[in-house]
Amino acid sequence: MVRRVPDLELDWQRCGREWCLLATCDPPPHLTGIYVIWSPLPLVREGRMVCVGQGAIRARLARHRGDENIAHRGTGSLLVT
């Protein structure tokens, strides 16, 4: 018997009409969930994923900003949603 898993709907958050910059993103302190950090690629619709995480988003992003393994993986400004 095959069990069907319900589809998951995601609400990708932006900073206004643009994707949020990792360097300046300041989510509310109580916000928890899943986030993705990526590097945009010029002339390509998709970017390169750098990190996926979960938990207290504000605190986790603050840690990632200081992590050299994440900071050096981008080709420019890293984005987050």
CSV table of C-alpha atoms in Angstrom, one decimal:
chain,number,residue,atom,x,y,z
A,1,MET,CA,0.0,0.0,0.0
A,2,VAL,CA,1.4,3.4,-1.0
A,3,ARG,CA,0.7,6.3,1.3
A,4,ARG,CA,0.3,9.7,-0.3
A,5,VAL,CA,2.1,12.5,1.3
A,6,PRO,CA,0.3,15.9,1.1
A,7,ASP,CA,1.9,18.6,-1.0
A,8,LEU,CA,3.8,21.2,1.0
A,9,GLU,CA,3.1,24.9,0.2
A,10,LEU,CA,6.0,27.3,0.8
A,11,ASP,CA,5.8,31.0,1.2
A,12,TRP,CA,9.1,32.5,0.1
A,13,GLN,CA,9.6,35.8,1.9
A,14,ARG,CA,11.2,38.8,0.2
A,15,CYS,CA,12.3,42.2,1.4
A,16,GLY,CA,9.8,44.3,-0.5
A,17,ARG,CA,9.9,43.1,-4.1
A,18,GLU,CA,13.5,41.9,-4.0
A,19,TRP,CA,15.1,38.9,-2.4
A,20,CYS,CA,16.7,39.7,1.0
A,21,LEU,CA,20.5,40.2,1.3
A,22,LEU,CA,22.0,38.0,3.9
A,23,ALA,CA,24.2,40.9,5.1
A,24,THR,CA,21.2,43.1,6.0
A,25,CYS,CA,18.3,40.7,6.5
A,26,ASP,CA,16.7,41.4,9.9
A,27,PRO,CA,13.7,39.1,10.5
A,28,PRO,CA,11.6,39.4,13.6
A,29,PRO,CA,13.2,37.8,16.7
A,30,HIS,CA,10.3,35.3,17.1
A,31,LEU,CA,10.4,34.0,13.5
A,32,THR,CA,11.2,30.3,13.1
A,33,GLY,CA,11.1,28.1,10.1
A,34,ILE,CA,13.2,27.0,7.2
A,35,TYR,CA,15.4,29.3,5.1
A,36,VAL,CA,17.7,29.1,2.1
A,37,ILE,CA,20.9,31.1,1.5
A,38,TRP,CA,22.0,31.2,-2.1
A,39,SER,CA,24.3,33.1,-4.5
A,40,PRO,CA,22.6,34.6,-7.6
A,41,LEU,CA,24.2,33.7,-10.9
A,42,PRO,CA,24.3,36.4,-13.6
A,43,LEU,CA,22.3,35.6,-16.7
A,44,VAL,CA,20.8,32.5,-15.1
A,45,ARG,CA,17.4,32.4,-13.6
A,46,GLU,CA,18.3,30.0,-10.8
A,47,GLY,CA,21.1,30.7,-8.3
A,48,ARG,CA,23.5,28.4,-6.6
A,49,MET,CA,22.3,27.1,-3.2
A,50,VAL,CA,24.8,27.7,-0.4
A,51,CYS,CA,23.0,26.6,2.7
A,52,VAL,CA,19.6,25.4,3.9
A,53,GLY,CA,18.8,25.8,7.6
A,54,GLN,CA,16.0,25.7,10.1
A,55,GLY,CA,15.2,27.1,13.6
A,56,ALA,CA,15.2,30.6,15.0
A,57,ILE,CA,15.9,32.4,11.8
A,58,ARG,CA,17.3,35.7,13.1
A,59,ALA,CA,19.9,33.9,15.4
A,60,ARG,CA,20.8,31.4,12.7
A,61,LEU,CA,21.4,34.0,10.0
A,62,ALA,CA,23.6,36.0,12.4
A,63,ARG,CA,25.8,32.9,12.9
A,64,HIS,CA,25.9,32.3,9.1
A,65,ARG,CA,27.1,35.9,8.5
A,66,GLY,CA,30.2,35.2,10.5
A,67,ASP,CA,30.9,31.7,9.0
A,68,GLU,CA,33.7,31.9,6.5
A,69,ASN,CA,32.6,28.6,4.9
A,70,ILE,CA,29.3,30.3,3.9
A,71,ALA,CA,30.7,33.8,3.1
A,72,HIS,CA,33.3,32.5,0.7
A,73,ARG,CA,30.9,30.4,-1.3
A,74,GLY,CA,29.1,33.4,-2.9
A,75,THR,CA,30.2,35.1,-6.1
A,76,GLY,CA,28.8,38.4,-4.8
A,77,SER,CA,26.1,39.3,-2.3
A,78,LEU,CA,24.4,36.3,-0.9
A,79,LEU,CA,20.6,36.2,-0.8
A,80,VAL,CA,18.3,34.6,1.7
A,81,THR,CA,14.6,33.7,1.9
